[in-house]
Short mmCIF file of C-alpha atoms and ligand atoms in Angstrom, two decimals:
data_model
loop_
_atom_site.label_atom_id
_atom_site.label_comp_id
_atom_site.label_asym_id
_atom_site.label_seq_id
_atom_site.Cartn_x
_atom_site.Cartn_y
_atom_site.Cartn_z
CA GLN A 25 51.01 -6.93 -18.75
CA ALA A 26 48.47 -6.68 -21.58
CA ARG A 27 50.49 -9.35 -23.35
CA GLY A 28 50.30 -11.58 -20.33
CA ASP A 29 46.51 -11.28 -20.34
CA GLY A 30 46.41 -12.08 -24.04
CA ARG A 31 48.48 -15.22 -23.59
CA GLY A 32 46.30 -16.27 -20.68
CA ARG A 33 43.26 -16.06 -22.89
CA VAL A 34 44.89 -18.02 -25.69
CA VAL A 35 45.85 -20.79 -23.30
CA ALA A 36 42.33 -20.87 -21.82
CA TYR A 37 40.76 -20.96 -25.29
CA ASP A 38 43.08 -23.81 -26.30
CA ASP A 39 42.01 -25.75 -23.23
CA VAL A 40 38.35 -25.25 -24.02
CA LEU A 41 38.90 -26.51 -27.57
CA ARG A 42 40.84 -29.52 -26.34
CA VAL A 43 38.14 -30.42 -23.84
CA ARG A 44 35.43 -30.02 -26.49
CA MET A 45 37.29 -32.23 -28.95
CA ARG A 46 37.85 -34.89 -26.33
CA GLU A 47 34.20 -34.79 -25.32
CA ARG A 48 33.13 -35.15 -28.93
CA ALA A 49 35.44 -38.09 -29.50
CA GLU A 50 34.14 -39.74 -26.34
CA LEU A 51 30.53 -39.23 -27.39
CA GLU A 52 31.31 -40.61 -30.84
CA ASN A 53 32.80 -43.70 -29.23
CA ALA A 54 29.84 -44.09 -26.92
CA ILE A 55 27.44 -43.88 -29.89
CA ARG A 56 29.44 -46.50 -31.81
CA ASN A 57 29.49 -48.84 -28.80
CA GLY A 58 25.83 -48.14 -28.04
CA LEU A 59 24.89 -49.09 -31.59
CA ALA A 60 26.84 -52.33 -31.29
CA ALA A 61 25.31 -53.03 -27.87
CA GLY A 62 21.72 -52.56 -29.08
CA GLU A 63 21.10 -49.42 -27.01
CA PHE A 64 19.29 -47.64 -29.85
CA VAL A 65 15.55 -48.00 -30.34
CA LEU A 66 13.00 -46.54 -32.71
CA HIS A 67 9.86 -44.79 -31.58
CA TYR A 68 7.03 -44.34 -34.03
CA GLN A 69 4.71 -41.36 -34.50
CA ALA A 70 1.49 -41.65 -36.51
CA LEU A 71 0.65 -39.66 -39.62
CA VAL A 72 -3.10 -39.24 -39.94
CA ASP A 73 -5.12 -38.59 -43.08
CA LEU A 74 -7.36 -35.55 -42.54
CA SER A 75 -10.14 -36.62 -44.86
CA THR A 76 -10.58 -40.15 -43.46
CA GLY A 77 -9.07 -39.88 -39.97
CA ALA A 78 -7.08 -43.04 -40.72
CA VAL A 79 -3.43 -43.60 -39.84
CA THR A 80 -1.50 -43.81 -43.12
CA GLY A 81 1.81 -44.72 -41.53
CA TYR A 82 4.39 -43.87 -38.92
CA GLU A 83 7.60 -41.87 -38.79
CA ALA A 84 10.48 -43.72 -37.15
CA LEU A 85 12.37 -41.53 -34.66
CA ALA A 86 15.64 -42.71 -33.12
CA ARG A 87 16.18 -42.82 -29.35
CA TRP A 88 19.28 -43.84 -27.43
CA GLU A 89 18.79 -45.75 -24.19
CA ARG A 90 22.31 -44.87 -23.14
CA HIS A 91 23.64 -47.00 -20.32
CA GLY A 92 23.64 -44.89 -17.15
CA HIS A 93 22.19 -41.80 -18.91
CA GLY A 94 18.54 -42.62 -19.52
CA MET A 95 16.78 -41.82 -22.78
CA VAL A 96 18.81 -39.56 -25.09
CA PRO A 97 16.83 -37.66 -27.77
CA PRO A 98 18.18 -37.27 -31.35
CA SER A 99 19.58 -33.81 -30.52
CA GLY A 100 22.01 -35.60 -28.17
CA PHE A 101 23.57 -37.84 -30.82
CA ILE A 102 22.55 -36.94 -34.41
CA PRO A 103 24.71 -33.75 -34.64
CA VAL A 104 27.79 -35.64 -33.42
CA ALA A 105 27.08 -38.71 -35.56
CA GLU A 106 26.77 -36.40 -38.56
CA GLN A 107 30.39 -35.28 -38.11
CA SER A 108 31.59 -38.68 -39.29
CA THR A 109 30.49 -41.77 -41.21
CA LEU A 110 28.87 -42.91 -37.97
CA ILE A 111 25.67 -41.29 -39.25
CA CYS A 112 25.70 -43.83 -42.10
CA ASP A 113 25.96 -46.74 -39.64
CA LEU A 114 23.10 -45.26 -37.64
CA GLY A 115 21.14 -44.67 -40.86
CA ARG A 116 21.62 -48.27 -41.98
CA TRP A 117 20.43 -49.50 -38.59
CA CYS A 118 17.33 -47.24 -38.73
CA LEU A 119 16.49 -48.34 -42.26
CA ARG A 120 16.73 -52.03 -41.40
CA THR A 121 14.87 -51.77 -38.08
CA ALA A 122 12.06 -49.64 -39.49
CA ALA A 123 11.69 -51.84 -42.59
CA VAL A 124 11.42 -54.97 -40.42
CA GLN A 125 8.77 -53.22 -38.28
CA ALA A 126 6.75 -52.16 -41.34
CA ALA A 127 6.94 -55.70 -42.73
CA THR A 128 5.52 -56.91 -39.41
CA TRP A 129 2.66 -54.39 -39.63
CA LEU A 130 1.98 -55.59 -43.16
CA ARG A 131 1.94 -59.26 -42.19
CA GLU A 132 -0.09 -58.81 -39.03
CA ARG A 133 -2.66 -56.27 -40.21
CA PRO A 134 -6.31 -57.22 -39.78
CA ALA A 135 -8.12 -58.36 -42.93
CA GLY A 136 -9.14 -55.35 -45.02
CA ALA A 137 -6.98 -52.88 -43.06
CA PRO A 138 -4.89 -50.50 -45.18
CA GLU A 139 -1.14 -51.02 -45.58
CA LEU A 140 0.90 -48.80 -43.26
CA ARG A 141 4.01 -47.02 -44.44
CA VAL A 142 7.09 -46.28 -42.43
CA ALA A 143 9.08 -43.05 -42.84
CA VAL A 144 12.80 -42.95 -42.04
CA ASN A 145 14.88 -39.79 -41.66
CA ILE A 146 17.96 -39.80 -43.89
CA SER A 147 20.83 -37.48 -43.10
CA GLY A 148 22.30 -35.35 -45.87
CA ARG A 149 25.68 -36.91 -45.32
CA HIS A 150 24.35 -40.46 -45.80
CA LEU A 151 22.33 -39.34 -48.81
CA SER A 152 25.50 -38.01 -50.44
CA THR A 153 27.39 -41.31 -50.22
CA PRO A 154 27.18 -43.99 -52.91
CA GLU A 155 26.11 -46.42 -50.17
CA ILE A 156 22.64 -44.96 -49.73
CA VAL A 157 21.03 -46.81 -52.65
CA PRO A 158 22.42 -50.26 -51.74
CA ASP A 159 21.66 -49.58 -48.05
CA VAL A 160 18.00 -48.93 -48.86
CA GLU A 161 17.81 -51.92 -51.23
CA HIS A 162 19.37 -54.14 -48.59
CA ALA A 163 16.96 -53.01 -45.85
CA LEU A 164 13.96 -53.73 -48.10
CA ALA A 165 15.34 -57.15 -49.08
CA VAL A 166 16.23 -58.21 -45.53
CA ALA A 167 12.80 -57.16 -44.25
CA GLY A 168 10.87 -58.41 -47.25
CA LEU A 169 9.16 -55.00 -47.41
CA PRO A 170 7.68 -53.73 -50.71
CA ALA A 171 9.47 -50.49 -51.68
CA ARG A 172 6.16 -48.62 -51.88
CA LEU A 173 5.79 -48.88 -48.09
CA LEU A 174 9.05 -47.07 -47.33
CA VAL A 175 9.24 -43.29 -47.21
CA LEU A 176 12.56 -41.47 -46.92
CA GLU A 177 12.44 -38.08 -45.19
CA ILE A 178 15.07 -35.67 -46.40
CA THR A 179 15.33 -32.21 -44.90
CA GLU A 180 14.96 -29.23 -47.10
CA THR A 181 18.40 -27.82 -46.19
CA VAL A 182 20.14 -30.88 -47.67
CA LEU A 183 19.01 -29.84 -51.12
CA VAL A 184 20.74 -26.51 -50.84
CA ASP A 185 23.93 -27.80 -49.22
CA ARG A 186 24.57 -30.85 -51.36
CA PRO A 187 24.13 -30.70 -55.11
CA SER A 188 24.73 -34.48 -55.47
CA ALA A 189 21.71 -35.10 -53.25
CA ARG A 190 19.24 -34.59 -56.04
CA ALA A 191 20.68 -37.34 -58.26
CA GLN A 192 20.70 -39.73 -55.31
CA MET A 193 17.09 -38.85 -54.55
CA THR A 194 16.15 -39.74 -58.11
CA ALA A 195 17.98 -43.08 -57.84
CA LEU A 196 16.09 -43.81 -54.63
CA ARG A 197 12.77 -42.83 -56.14
CA ASP A 198 13.54 -45.23 -59.00
CA LEU A 199 13.76 -48.06 -56.45
CA GLY A 200 10.09 -47.40 -55.80
CA VAL A 201 10.38 -45.72 -52.41
CA ASP A 202 8.68 -42.40 -51.67
CA ILE A 203 10.64 -39.25 -50.94
CA SER A 204 9.30 -36.70 -48.49
CA ILE A 205 10.80 -33.23 -48.07
CA ASP A 206 11.09 -32.70 -44.30
CA ASP A 207 11.00 -29.49 -42.26
CA PHE A 208 9.91 -27.36 -45.22
CA GLY A 209 9.88 -23.67 -44.36
CA THR A 210 13.02 -23.64 -42.22
CA GLY A 211 15.57 -23.39 -45.02
CA TYR A 212 15.85 -21.37 -48.16
CA THR A 213 14.35 -23.67 -50.76
CA SER A 214 12.02 -21.72 -52.95
CA ILE A 215 8.57 -23.09 -53.57
CA GLY A 216 9.41 -23.23 -57.28
CA GLN A 217 12.26 -25.66 -56.67
CA LEU A 218 9.80 -28.24 -55.40
CA GLN A 219 8.60 -28.75 -58.94
CA HIS A 220 11.95 -30.23 -59.94
CA LEU A 221 12.39 -32.60 -57.02
CA PRO A 222 11.69 -36.34 -57.24
CA ALA A 223 9.60 -36.07 -54.07
CA SER A 224 5.93 -36.94 -53.67
CA LYS A 225 5.44 -35.55 -50.17
CA LEU A 226 6.07 -32.29 -48.40
CA LYS A 227 6.16 -31.83 -44.64
CA ILE A 228 5.61 -28.27 -43.45
CA ASP A 229 7.79 -27.58 -40.43
CA ARG A 230 6.32 -27.24 -36.96
CA SER A 231 7.70 -23.70 -36.59
CA LEU A 232 5.61 -22.52 -39.56
CA ILE A 233 2.53 -24.41 -38.35
CA ALA A 234 2.90 -22.81 -34.90
CA SER A 235 3.71 -19.32 -36.16
CA THR A 236 1.15 -16.60 -35.48
CA ALA A 237 3.19 -13.91 -37.19
CA PRO A 238 1.30 -11.89 -39.79
CA GLY A 239 1.45 -13.66 -43.14
CA SER A 240 2.25 -17.14 -41.78
CA ARG A 241 -1.19 -18.43 -42.58
CA GLU A 242 -0.94 -17.09 -46.13
CA LEU A 243 2.51 -18.66 -46.49
CA VAL A 244 1.19 -22.09 -45.48
CA ALA A 245 -1.72 -21.67 -47.89
CA LEU A 246 0.71 -20.79 -50.67
CA VAL A 247 2.95 -23.78 -49.97
CA VAL A 248 -0.05 -26.15 -49.89
CA HIS A 249 -1.37 -24.72 -53.13
CA ALA A 250 1.97 -25.04 -54.94
CA ALA A 251 2.70 -28.52 -53.60
CA HIS A 252 -0.70 -29.71 -54.78
CA ALA A 253 -0.09 -28.20 -58.20
CA PHE A 254 3.12 -30.27 -58.32
CA GLY A 255 1.19 -33.40 -57.36
CA MET A 256 2.59 -33.62 -53.84
CA THR A 257 0.84 -34.73 -50.66
CA VAL A 258 1.18 -32.19 -47.84
CA VAL A 259 1.78 -33.10 -44.21
CA ALA A 260 1.49 -30.55 -41.36
CA GLU A 261 4.11 -31.29 -38.69
CA GLY A 262 3.91 -30.68 -34.97
CA VAL A 263 0.17 -30.07 -34.62
CA GLU A 264 -0.36 -29.56 -30.89
CA THR A 265 -3.71 -27.81 -30.55
CA THR A 266 -7.24 -28.18 -31.90
CA GLU A 267 -6.92 -24.64 -33.30
CA GLN A 268 -3.87 -25.65 -35.32
CA LEU A 269 -5.68 -28.76 -36.51
CA ALA A 270 -8.64 -26.67 -37.69
CA THR A 271 -6.31 -24.24 -39.46
CA VAL A 272 -4.25 -26.81 -41.34
CA ARG A 273 -7.45 -28.57 -42.36
CA GLU A 274 -8.90 -25.30 -43.67
CA LEU A 275 -5.69 -24.56 -45.54
CA GLY A 276 -5.89 -27.89 -47.35
CA CYS A 277 -3.15 -29.99 -45.72
CA ASP A 278 -3.72 -33.67 -46.49
CA ARG A 279 -2.18 -35.24 -43.40
CA VAL A 280 -1.15 -34.26 -39.90
CA GLN A 281 1.44 -35.40 -37.42
CA GLY A 282 1.69 -34.03 -33.91
CA PHE A 283 1.32 -34.50 -30.19
CA LEU A 284 -2.41 -33.66 -30.41
CA LEU A 285 -3.05 -36.95 -32.22
CA ALA A 286 -0.13 -39.13 -31.19
CA ARG A 287 3.23 -38.94 -29.44
CA PRO A 288 6.17 -40.98 -30.65
CA ALA A 289 6.15 -44.34 -28.82
CA PRO A 290 7.62 -47.84 -29.06
CA ALA A 291 5.91 -50.03 -31.66
CA ASP A 292 4.04 -52.05 -29.03
CA GLN A 293 2.57 -48.95 -27.35
CA LEU A 294 1.09 -46.96 -30.23
CA VAL A 295 -2.04 -44.95 -29.42
CA VAL A 296 -3.64 -42.53 -31.84
CA VAL A 297 -6.49 -40.09 -31.12
CA ALA A 298 -8.94 -39.65 -34.00
CA PRO A 299 -8.88 -36.07 -35.37
CA ARG A 300 -12.12 -34.10 -35.02
P1 C2E B 10 11.82 -34.48 -37.63
O1 C2E B 10 12.17 -35.48 -38.65
O2 C2E B 10 11.21 -33.21 -38.11
O3 C2E B 10 10.87 -35.24 -36.60
C1 C2E B 10 9.82 -34.63 -35.92
C2 C2E B 10 10.23 -34.21 -34.54
O4 C2E B 10 9.21 -33.39 -33.99
C3 C2E B 10 10.41 -35.36 -33.57
O5 C2E B 10 11.38 -34.99 -32.62
C4 C2E B 10 9.03 -35.42 -32.91
O6 C2E B 10 9.05 -36.02 -31.64
C5 C2E B 10 8.72 -33.95 -32.80
N1 C2E B 10 7.28 -33.68 -32.74
C6 C2E B 10 6.29 -34.35 -33.36
N2 C2E B 10 5.10 -33.80 -33.09
C7 C2E B 10 5.33 -32.76 -32.28
C8 C2E B 10 4.49 -31.78 -31.63
O7 C2E B 10 3.26 -31.77 -31.76
N3 C2E B 10 5.10 -30.84 -30.87
C9 C2E B 10 6.45 -30.83 -30.68
N4 C2E B 10 6.96 -29.87 -29.90
N5 C2E B 10 7.28 -31.71 -31.28
C10 C2E B 10 6.72 -32.67 -32.06
P2 C2E B 10 12.62 -35.91 -32.26
O8 C2E B 10 12.20 -37.34 -32.20
O9 C2E B 10 13.28 -35.30 -31.06
O10 C2E B 10 13.56 -35.77 -33.51
C11 C2E B 10 14.15 -34.54 -33.83
C12 C2E B 10 14.84 -34.59 -35.16
O11 C2E B 10 15.95 -35.49 -35.13
C13 C2E B 10 13.94 -35.12 -36.28
O12 C2E B 10 13.12 -34.09 -36.75
C14 C2E B 10 14.98 -35.57 -37.28
O13 C2E B 10 15.45 -34.50 -38.04
C15 C2E B 10 16.10 -36.07 -36.38
N6 C2E B 10 16.02 -37.53 -36.30
C16 C2E B 10 15.25 -38.31 -35.50
N7 C2E B 10 15.48 -39.62 -35.72
C17 C2E B 10 16.42 -39.66 -36.70
C18 C2E B 10 17.07 -40.72 -37.40
O14 C2E B 10 16.83 -41.91 -37.18
N8 C2E B 10 18.01 -40.38 -38.34
C19 C2E B 10 18.27 -39.07 -38.64
N9 C2E B 10 19.20 -38.81 -39.59
N10 C2E B 10 17.68 -38.05 -38.02
C20 C2E B 10 16.76 -38.34 -37.06
MG1 MG B 11 11.31 -36.37 -40.17
MG1 MG B 12 10.12 -33.08 -39.77
MG1 MG B 13 11.20 -31.08 -37.85
#
């Protein structure tokens, strides 16, 4: 009888796995078709300089207007896309679309207005392929965007997981684009490692900015201090309250990004609140 139960469980577990695999394959297909059908869009969220209050640029964030499903956030497609080379197709699309948008901002900016940069998130998988460098070059060429106006955001965890990533980052930096370490404080990169990275920007993760645990404030101060010593610009992510804004300013962060100042929005609907 015990054996019967055991078998029952094995069968049930098998079924669950089968269903999961089928669902994943279906989602993968839907993403591929959605990309071909133009269902993906980019929203843009402002990065604001704390000393001047000026917008320095925007981060491009992917959204999927999935037919019959409404707006799907990145958590609904990035993890699945990352399981295959689909993430590279999506990455190429993001690079091209964002570069074209930034070239438009450049062309259409009012006389005397500063040049805006665009930041694109690059997945670790895409970064590890030999295609990443030609993909970035191609996006810049197609858009006619100067390399200095493109920022590539690479999450901290990628550096730990993929040793080849560092060489690729250097090759990208040599194209003239900026590299920004994203979500810093969520992985296990030591502050000392930052010194050896070809990155000019560091984004401190929202979880660390929001943390009220004892020592969090000191940790942010330490990260800012070290990053500055390495010549990096520091961005505080996910600033939602005026208290957080005051804190990150006090701790020496150079730029902020967060709902308090601006929510991600389509390029024709960008609104930014001046920081006080
Ligand atoms: P991320 O690169 O760290 O992007 C910031 C995320 O934080 C965005 O979520 C943004 O909407 C959210 N955020 C910004 N300010 C605030 C705030 O004040 N409060 C809160 N609660 N959230 C805030 P989103 O758009 O859902 O993207 C989530 C993640 O998905 C991104 O994190 C990035 O890792 C990934 N992602 C988004 N677009 C792309 C893409 O085109 N390619 C790749 N590879 N990854 C992407
Ligand atoms: Mg990012
Ligand atoms: Mg981030
Ligand atoms: Mg983040």
